[in-house]
XYZ file of C-alpha atoms in Angstrom:
521
model
C -0.547 -33.569 -45.294
C 0.844 -30.114 -44.925
C -1.931 -28.295 -46.471
C -5.089 -28.146 -44.344
C -8.214 -28.876 -46.333
C -11.524 -28.241 -44.776
C -13.682 -30.584 -47.010
C -11.692 -32.932 -49.202
C -10.847 -36.053 -47.338
C -7.428 -37.229 -46.617
C -8.169 -40.714 -47.856
C -10.025 -40.225 -50.992
C -9.467 -42.797 -53.714
C -11.698 -41.777 -56.627
C -9.852 -39.976 -59.500
C -9.141 -37.277 -60.549
C -9.764 -33.549 -60.004
C -11.355 -32.314 -56.773
C -11.419 -28.652 -55.594
C -12.844 -26.957 -52.617
C -13.361 -23.161 -52.734
C -11.977 -21.103 -49.771
C -13.139 -17.378 -49.756
C -11.221 -16.491 -46.546
C -8.599 -14.295 -48.416
C -10.931 -12.772 -51.047
C -13.869 -10.997 -49.267
C -14.176 -7.628 -47.890
C -16.193 -6.702 -44.699
C -19.709 -5.546 -45.615
C -22.544 -4.912 -43.051
C -25.958 -3.223 -43.597
C -26.193 -0.536 -41.201
C -29.742 -0.100 -40.814
C -31.746 2.912 -39.140
C -34.725 2.241 -36.937
C -37.479 4.886 -36.260
C -39.462 4.340 -33.095
C -42.908 6.043 -32.461
C -46.442 5.762 -31.915
C -48.903 4.414 -34.658
C -52.655 4.896 -34.920
C -55.508 2.429 -35.562
C -55.544 3.050 -39.216
C -52.115 1.638 -39.567
C -51.843 -2.078 -40.315
C -48.594 -2.717 -38.732
C -48.395 -4.904 -35.676
C -47.487 -3.159 -32.361
C -44.109 -3.579 -30.959
C -42.740 -5.474 -34.186
C -40.214 -3.697 -36.327
C -40.701 -3.821 -40.211
C -38.673 -2.356 -43.019
C -40.093 0.773 -44.812
C -39.036 1.758 -48.340
C -41.274 4.633 -49.022
C -43.547 7.264 -47.400
C -46.679 5.392 -48.803
C -45.480 2.242 -47.002
C -45.100 4.198 -43.750
C -48.587 5.779 -44.117
C -50.134 2.411 -44.603
C -48.222 0.641 -41.889
C -48.634 3.266 -39.132
C -51.374 5.576 -40.455
C -51.219 8.887 -41.979
C -50.436 11.753 -39.719
C -49.402 9.518 -36.877
C -46.107 10.140 -34.974
C -44.104 7.303 -36.774
C -45.570 8.391 -40.137
C -44.363 11.951 -39.638
C -41.043 10.689 -38.471
C -40.645 8.932 -41.838
C -41.567 12.041 -43.620
C -38.691 13.895 -41.921
C -36.283 10.852 -42.348
C -36.964 10.594 -46.104
C -36.442 14.352 -46.532
C -32.727 13.910 -45.342
C -32.013 10.481 -46.344
C -33.271 8.566 -49.479
C -30.447 6.071 -49.933
C -30.159 3.945 -46.802
C -32.199 1.168 -45.423
C -34.654 2.077 -42.621
C -37.262 0.287 -40.505
C -40.033 1.444 -38.332
C -41.063 0.108 -34.756
C -44.533 1.081 -33.808
C -44.582 1.178 -29.914
C -47.818 0.083 -28.466
C -49.874 2.886 -27.020
C -49.954 2.806 -23.243
C -53.298 2.153 -21.266
C -54.847 5.448 -20.391
C -52.910 7.476 -23.101
C -54.876 10.697 -24.176
C -54.647 12.880 -27.173
C -53.734 16.469 -27.123
C -56.095 19.345 -28.084
C -56.090 23.120 -28.840
C -58.336 25.741 -30.270
C -58.217 28.345 -32.914
C -60.761 31.070 -32.521
C -61.882 33.685 -35.041
C -63.054 36.861 -33.267
C -63.279 39.338 -36.182
C -63.768 39.426 -39.913
C -61.142 40.847 -42.126
C -61.550 44.344 -43.734
C -59.478 43.180 -46.726
C -59.291 39.951 -48.478
C -56.170 37.826 -47.976
C -54.667 34.577 -46.952
C -54.309 33.080 -43.521
C -50.808 31.393 -43.380
C -51.389 28.826 -40.741
C -48.773 26.230 -39.816
C -49.667 22.908 -38.119
C -46.450 21.040 -36.858
C -44.399 23.201 -39.243
C -46.573 22.281 -42.298
C -48.129 25.260 -44.200
C -51.991 25.297 -44.351
C -53.076 28.437 -46.443
C -56.727 29.491 -46.005
C -58.085 32.235 -48.158
C -60.559 34.637 -46.761
C -62.825 37.410 -48.143
C -64.457 40.417 -46.702
C -67.936 38.810 -47.157
C -66.975 35.850 -44.881
C -68.401 35.602 -41.380
C -66.314 34.382 -38.374
C -68.142 31.004 -38.555
C -67.442 30.554 -42.254
C -63.758 31.460 -41.615
C -63.702 29.031 -38.916
C -65.182 26.202 -41.130
C -62.787 27.046 -43.759
C -59.855 26.691 -41.607
C -61.091 23.274 -40.375
C -61.836 22.136 -44.005
C -58.198 23.121 -45.039
C -56.786 21.172 -42.069
C -58.848 18.102 -42.798
C -57.969 18.288 -46.431
C -54.482 17.480 -45.550
C -54.487 13.968 -44.244
C -50.742 13.986 -43.673
C -51.214 16.588 -40.587
C -51.071 15.068 -37.250
C -54.380 16.593 -36.272
C -57.999 16.707 -37.222
C -60.364 19.742 -37.024
C -63.886 20.564 -36.085
C -65.409 23.988 -36.354
C -68.305 25.208 -34.240
C -69.469 28.801 -33.364
C -66.302 30.391 -34.836
C -64.012 27.845 -32.837
C -61.734 25.289 -34.417
C -60.990 22.552 -32.195
C -57.795 20.578 -33.094
C -57.210 16.913 -31.907
C -54.116 14.946 -32.421
C -54.444 11.839 -34.515
C -52.320 9.912 -32.029
C -52.234 9.804 -28.246
C -49.137 10.321 -25.936
C -47.109 12.925 -24.434
C -45.430 13.619 -27.842
C -48.901 14.832 -29.221
C -47.993 18.023 -27.158
C -45.108 18.672 -29.552
C -47.657 19.673 -32.380
C -47.420 23.346 -32.876
C -50.041 25.841 -34.146
C -48.571 29.064 -35.449
C -49.002 31.543 -38.200
C -46.844 33.771 -40.619
C -43.746 31.659 -40.118
C -41.878 33.672 -42.937
C -43.290 36.951 -41.848
C -44.156 39.941 -44.095
C -40.696 39.689 -45.775
C -41.699 36.152 -46.957
C -45.061 37.311 -48.120
C -47.040 36.135 -45.049
C -49.212 38.331 -42.932
C -52.669 38.142 -41.327
C -55.328 39.728 -43.541
C -56.152 43.323 -42.351
C -58.811 43.345 -39.783
C -58.914 39.615 -39.063
C -59.069 38.606 -35.525
C -57.633 35.161 -34.767
C -56.283 33.501 -31.597
C -54.305 30.296 -31.401
C -53.436 28.241 -28.422
C -51.852 30.188 -25.624
C -48.822 28.059 -25.452
C -48.519 27.705 -29.440
C -48.815 23.890 -28.919
C -51.614 21.476 -28.345
C -51.854 20.376 -24.711
C -53.270 17.542 -22.600
C -51.396 14.742 -24.390
C -50.634 11.976 -21.764
C -48.808 8.778 -22.063
C -45.242 7.317 -22.799
C -44.892 3.973 -24.484
C -43.568 1.040 -22.604
C -40.667 -0.313 -24.759
C -39.972 -3.418 -22.925
C -41.719 -5.577 -25.547
C -40.668 -3.633 -28.305
C -37.123 -3.894 -27.372
C -37.432 -7.508 -26.571
C -38.851 -8.155 -30.157
C -35.813 -6.656 -31.801
C -33.872 -9.833 -30.813
C -30.414 -9.829 -32.399
C -31.526 -7.883 -35.487
C -28.744 -5.301 -35.968
C -29.881 -1.622 -35.951
C -27.058 0.811 -35.986
C -29.080 4.176 -35.895
C -32.115 4.545 -33.819
C -34.448 7.594 -33.689
C -36.003 7.397 -30.390
C -38.207 10.620 -29.666
C -39.053 10.097 -25.980
C -36.746 11.871 -23.493
C -38.279 10.650 -20.267
C -36.001 9.016 -17.823
C -37.506 5.434 -18.196
C -37.427 5.445 -22.098
C -33.771 6.736 -22.065
C -32.771 4.199 -19.509
C -34.505 1.370 -21.343
C -32.606 2.126 -24.672
C -29.325 2.827 -22.882
C -29.524 -0.710 -21.447
C -30.318 -2.132 -24.839
C -27.407 -0.499 -26.584
C -24.918 0.161 -23.780
C -21.856 -1.700 -22.476
C -23.301 -4.305 -20.054
C -23.146 -7.847 -20.763
C -26.648 -7.809 -22.316
C -26.019 -4.412 -24.140
C -25.450 -4.169 -27.898
C -22.040 -2.688 -27.082
C -21.461 -5.439 -24.639
C -18.964 -8.420 -25.337
C -21.658 -11.056 -25.711
C -23.703 -9.381 -28.469
C -21.169 -7.047 -30.341
C -24.090 -5.356 -32.315
C -22.877 -1.836 -31.612
C -25.165 1.132 -32.570
C -26.296 4.575 -31.450
C -29.551 6.240 -30.161
C -30.483 9.626 -31.468
C -33.204 11.891 -29.902
C -34.236 15.696 -29.555
C -35.634 17.717 -27.018
C -37.336 21.203 -26.915
C -36.674 23.567 -24.154
C -35.634 26.771 -22.577
C -31.910 27.156 -22.274
C -31.996 26.669 -18.450
C -34.239 23.793 -18.535
C -32.083 22.058 -21.196
C -28.980 22.627 -19.115
C -30.611 20.934 -16.164
C -31.859 18.091 -18.389
C -28.410 17.504 -19.845
C -26.869 17.151 -16.319
C -29.085 14.268 -15.355
C -27.797 11.680 -18.134
C -24.534 9.968 -18.818
C -24.759 7.691 -21.685
C -22.222 7.072 -24.521
C -24.653 5.579 -26.920
C -27.457 8.295 -26.527
C -27.166 11.654 -28.381
C -30.033 14.187 -27.563
C -30.138 17.402 -29.719
C -31.376 20.356 -27.837
C -33.445 22.959 -29.854
C -35.415 26.179 -28.957
C -38.959 26.251 -27.890
C -40.420 28.292 -30.658
C -39.391 25.962 -33.538
C -42.581 24.758 -35.269
C -41.192 21.310 -35.984
C -42.047 18.590 -33.476
C -39.233 16.892 -31.588
C -39.970 13.674 -33.150
C -39.238 15.108 -36.537
C -36.013 16.791 -35.227
C -34.840 13.170 -33.970
C -35.854 11.584 -37.346
C -33.937 14.019 -39.355
C -30.979 13.980 -37.035
C -30.803 10.278 -37.303
C -31.228 10.250 -41.128
C -28.283 12.554 -41.554
C -26.112 10.681 -39.094
C -26.835 7.422 -40.793
C -26.138 8.812 -44.300
C -22.763 10.367 -43.223
C -21.425 7.773 -40.789
C -21.904 5.005 -43.421
C -19.810 6.789 -45.835
C -17.182 7.575 -43.252
C -17.802 7.023 -39.422
C -14.753 9.332 -38.532
C -15.947 12.512 -40.126
C -17.668 14.975 -38.022
C -21.350 15.555 -38.698
C -20.992 19.392 -38.370
C -22.665 21.518 -41.167
C -25.139 18.692 -42.261
C -28.299 20.516 -42.805
C -31.627 18.943 -41.347
C -33.872 19.429 -44.321
C -37.470 20.603 -43.870
C -36.971 21.355 -40.087
C -38.093 24.679 -39.401
C -35.897 26.675 -37.058
C -36.879 29.138 -34.239
C -37.170 32.855 -35.337
C -33.745 34.546 -35.476
C -34.477 36.545 -32.279
C -35.226 33.416 -30.158
C -32.228 31.164 -31.308
C -29.616 29.991 -28.929
C -26.442 32.131 -29.076
C -22.900 31.114 -28.910
C -22.741 31.060 -25.077
C -25.917 28.976 -24.682
C -24.840 26.602 -27.381
C -21.448 26.062 -25.921
C -22.915 25.398 -22.519
C -25.541 22.997 -23.788
C -22.709 20.944 -25.549
C -20.741 21.013 -22.342
C -23.669 19.486 -20.557
C -24.198 16.496 -22.593
C -26.551 17.874 -25.435
C -25.936 17.759 -29.154
C -26.323 21.294 -30.645
C -27.556 22.763 -33.875
C -26.915 26.071 -35.602
C -28.926 27.826 -38.360
C -27.347 27.888 -41.889
C -27.453 30.481 -44.434
C -30.444 28.732 -45.951
C -32.252 29.429 -42.605
C -32.375 25.699 -41.951
C -30.916 23.959 -38.813
C -27.680 22.089 -39.342
C -25.806 19.766 -36.956
C -23.117 21.817 -34.996
C -21.782 19.009 -32.667
C -23.027 15.417 -32.339
C -22.439 15.315 -28.593
C -23.652 12.375 -26.438
C -24.956 12.571 -22.906
C -21.662 10.859 -21.585
C -19.896 13.180 -19.146
C -18.617 11.167 -16.248
C -16.658 8.153 -15.553
C -17.689 5.417 -13.109
C -16.454 7.462 -10.256
C -18.316 10.551 -11.166
C -15.223 12.479 -12.557
C -15.386 14.424 -15.632
C -14.564 12.354 -18.780
C -14.797 12.778 -22.500
C -14.109 9.245 -23.753
C -17.329 8.769 -25.366
C -18.589 12.473 -25.647
C -18.861 12.390 -29.509
C -20.945 10.101 -31.656
C -17.966 9.726 -34.114
C -15.835 7.989 -31.391
C -18.054 5.048 -31.107
C -18.864 5.046 -34.856
C -15.189 4.787 -35.636
C -14.530 2.217 -33.076
C -17.306 -0.007 -34.207
C -15.982 0.098 -37.874
C -12.337 -0.895 -36.796
C -13.693 -3.730 -34.482
C -15.941 -5.024 -37.318
C -13.002 -4.909 -39.756
C -10.919 -6.774 -37.261
C -13.647 -9.349 -36.478
C -14.183 -9.992 -40.092
C -10.306 -10.650 -40.803
C -10.026 -13.017 -37.882
C -13.351 -14.981 -38.446
C -12.673 -15.175 -42.157
C -9.060 -16.129 -42.259
C -8.877 -18.162 -39.140
C -12.197 -19.974 -38.541
C -10.907 -23.449 -37.816
C -7.188 -23.041 -37.089
C -4.972 -24.619 -34.609
C -3.063 -22.469 -31.987
C 0.661 -22.889 -31.389
C 3.452 -21.082 -29.717
C 5.648 -18.714 -31.653
C 8.695 -20.603 -32.968
C 6.813 -23.900 -33.768
C 8.040 -25.452 -36.903
C 4.981 -26.524 -38.885
C 4.639 -27.055 -42.757
C 3.445 -24.397 -45.076
C -0.369 -24.506 -45.580
C -1.108 -25.812 -42.300
C -4.171 -24.108 -40.561
C -2.135 -22.991 -37.559
C -1.697 -19.665 -35.994
C 0.612 -18.378 -33.349
C 0.480 -15.269 -31.320
C 3.126 -13.705 -33.790
C 0.992 -14.494 -36.852
C -2.163 -13.072 -35.098
C -0.181 -9.928 -34.121
C 1.115 -9.501 -37.725
C -2.523 -9.906 -39.019
C -3.754 -7.131 -36.549
C -0.941 -4.745 -37.619
C -1.780 -5.351 -41.203
C -5.413 -4.606 -40.569
C -4.556 -1.483 -38.639
C -2.527 -0.258 -41.564
C -5.530 -0.675 -43.819
C -7.691 0.906 -41.194
C -4.990 3.899 -41.274
C -5.102 4.099 -44.994
C -8.893 4.442 -44.865
C -8.555 7.333 -42.478
C -10.022 5.495 -39.312
C -6.857 5.415 -37.021
C -3.460 7.003 -36.608
C 0.004 6.523 -35.081
C 0.947 3.142 -36.247
C 4.256 3.102 -34.379
C 2.628 3.622 -31.079
C -0.056 0.856 -31.859
C 2.767 -1.676 -32.635
C 4.592 -0.764 -29.406
C 1.373 -1.241 -27.328
C -0.241 -4.247 -28.975
C 0.029 -7.277 -27.035
C -0.944 -10.994 -28.323
C -0.450 -13.864 -26.045
C -1.732 -17.380 -25.251
C -3.868 -17.558 -21.997
C -1.615 -19.118 -19.274
C -4.734 -21.102 -18.037
C -6.263 -21.955 -21.362
C -3.920 -23.232 -24.175
C -6.870 -22.832 -26.599
C -7.357 -19.246 -26.075
C -5.520 -16.145 -27.636
C -5.596 -12.874 -25.580
C -5.090 -9.462 -27.297
C -4.705 -5.934 -25.889
C -5.874 -3.999 -28.710
C -4.715 -0.271 -28.342
C -6.064 1.760 -31.513
C -5.375 5.451 -31.641
C -8.824 6.657 -33.305
C -8.423 9.483 -35.754
C -9.847 12.839 -34.665
C -11.720 15.512 -36.325
C -11.110 19.210 -37.260
C -13.593 20.884 -35.080
C -11.956 23.964 -33.953
C -9.701 26.262 -35.940
C -8.107 28.787 -33.719
C -5.975 31.703 -35.127
C -3.938 34.185 -33.319
C -3.931 37.215 -35.782
C -0.705 38.742 -34.665
C -0.844 41.643 -36.820
C 1.772 44.542 -37.472
C 1.412 48.020 -38.801
C 4.846 47.672 -40.355
C 7.729 45.282 -39.802
C 11.033 46.433 -38.585
C 12.842 46.825 -41.874
C 16.311 46.191 -40.574
C 15.784 43.015 -38.413
C 13.154 41.439 -40.685
C 15.020 41.943 -43.845
C 18.024 40.249 -42.325
C 15.775 37.258 -41.107
C 14.148 37.145 -44.630
C 17.513 37.017 -46.200
C 18.837 34.191 -44.051
C 15.702 32.090 -44.985
C 16.426 32.268 -48.672
C 17.478 28.738 -50.314
C 20.945 28.836 -51.780
C 21.202 29.650 -55.493
C 21.361 26.613 -57.857
C 23.380 27.424 -61.132
C 22.483 24.429 -62.642
C 18.773 24.960 -62.557
C 18.728 28.668 -62.674
C 16.874 28.902 -59.367
């Protein structure tokens, strides 16, 4: 029987019409590229520690992880930047001995004119109206009441003797990322301290005293083989980054390793001074982790920066993994004041030392400038740019998935023969030549979709052969030329005050096309 049937028996005797359906030539590769947000929940959340769950709305995030928790706030930032793609939450178990962060707001003098205190907690506006008849105690109480009235804030407040004590609702080192500031938009934005009012904020501008970093061992183990393509992981200590690099890296057990083939990326963010971020970037070297550096005075917490960065990356890379992420705005993330932002030299140096960078757009919101990974060196410690950009692995994952789909759909139960073997049409047989033709056809489709380039060179370097020691195995050397991005547009403006009329007129005349009498041109 020349045609290879998968289900209809060769010896069937019962008449008449029997059909089996084969989808191998019909489908298109589809995969749901999920995002995963990792953070700390609070006791009010009903989710189980270290177990990832799908989240479809902010209300679900608040119920699962507790309003004001790190993870709930991350979802708030995520949904502000991505409303269309699937996202899950992974509540990491709070470590033993973890402590919350605290800070104080002290009212020292009453205002001489009525007005509004424009307070900002973790970048969220908390307005408090005051009058000349208020005492310092009543003003402090009003501040505490305004903070506690907004249950989405990551702090609670208690007022006593003109002092407002703020306490983070979750414990851990990232509670120190909660900022306390005033008048973010300044007098030009209609925000200024009421005349005569004396008020002091935490000396550093942030809560302090938060202690504890989650142990991600069980959380990562519980992910199993569930695919998660874009992970927002807001902890940048060495242990956390190592754990997630091992899970998503290129080792045998990693998601980019040959056994699992799940792929994926890890996104984070780190606040710091320029010199500190430069030293930080030099410590790491992972092709699957991208950490965005940002300025200390930004009111938005690093875990919200990480969530916003992940959200925009997921939304853009699902549409086209090869397009650069530059110029994508991080909505509702508050940038540092103008005079405290990184300049060109600083941004360029940070990107050269393994950190993703951001710039401020015309709308005064941060936008991605370069989606750098921490990868900088090869195995011998020599400078290497193979994995320096998120788009490289994102594009490679797409073409490998396309290839895997084509092979597993079209040749799931085929026999393998040498090139030149004479077999009947319809037989479930492949040869190295047939496989090579399939890979070239797939490459042409990927090129049409803007993922790869240089088909001629690909054909010249592509090798498909039967394994000399295993006749049931086909070996492939697959050499795709991944498409690149327009990231730098350099212009040499070689101006003139006036062209040499004699020489240039002659050149222009030589360049004119011949007159076509038939067309009149």
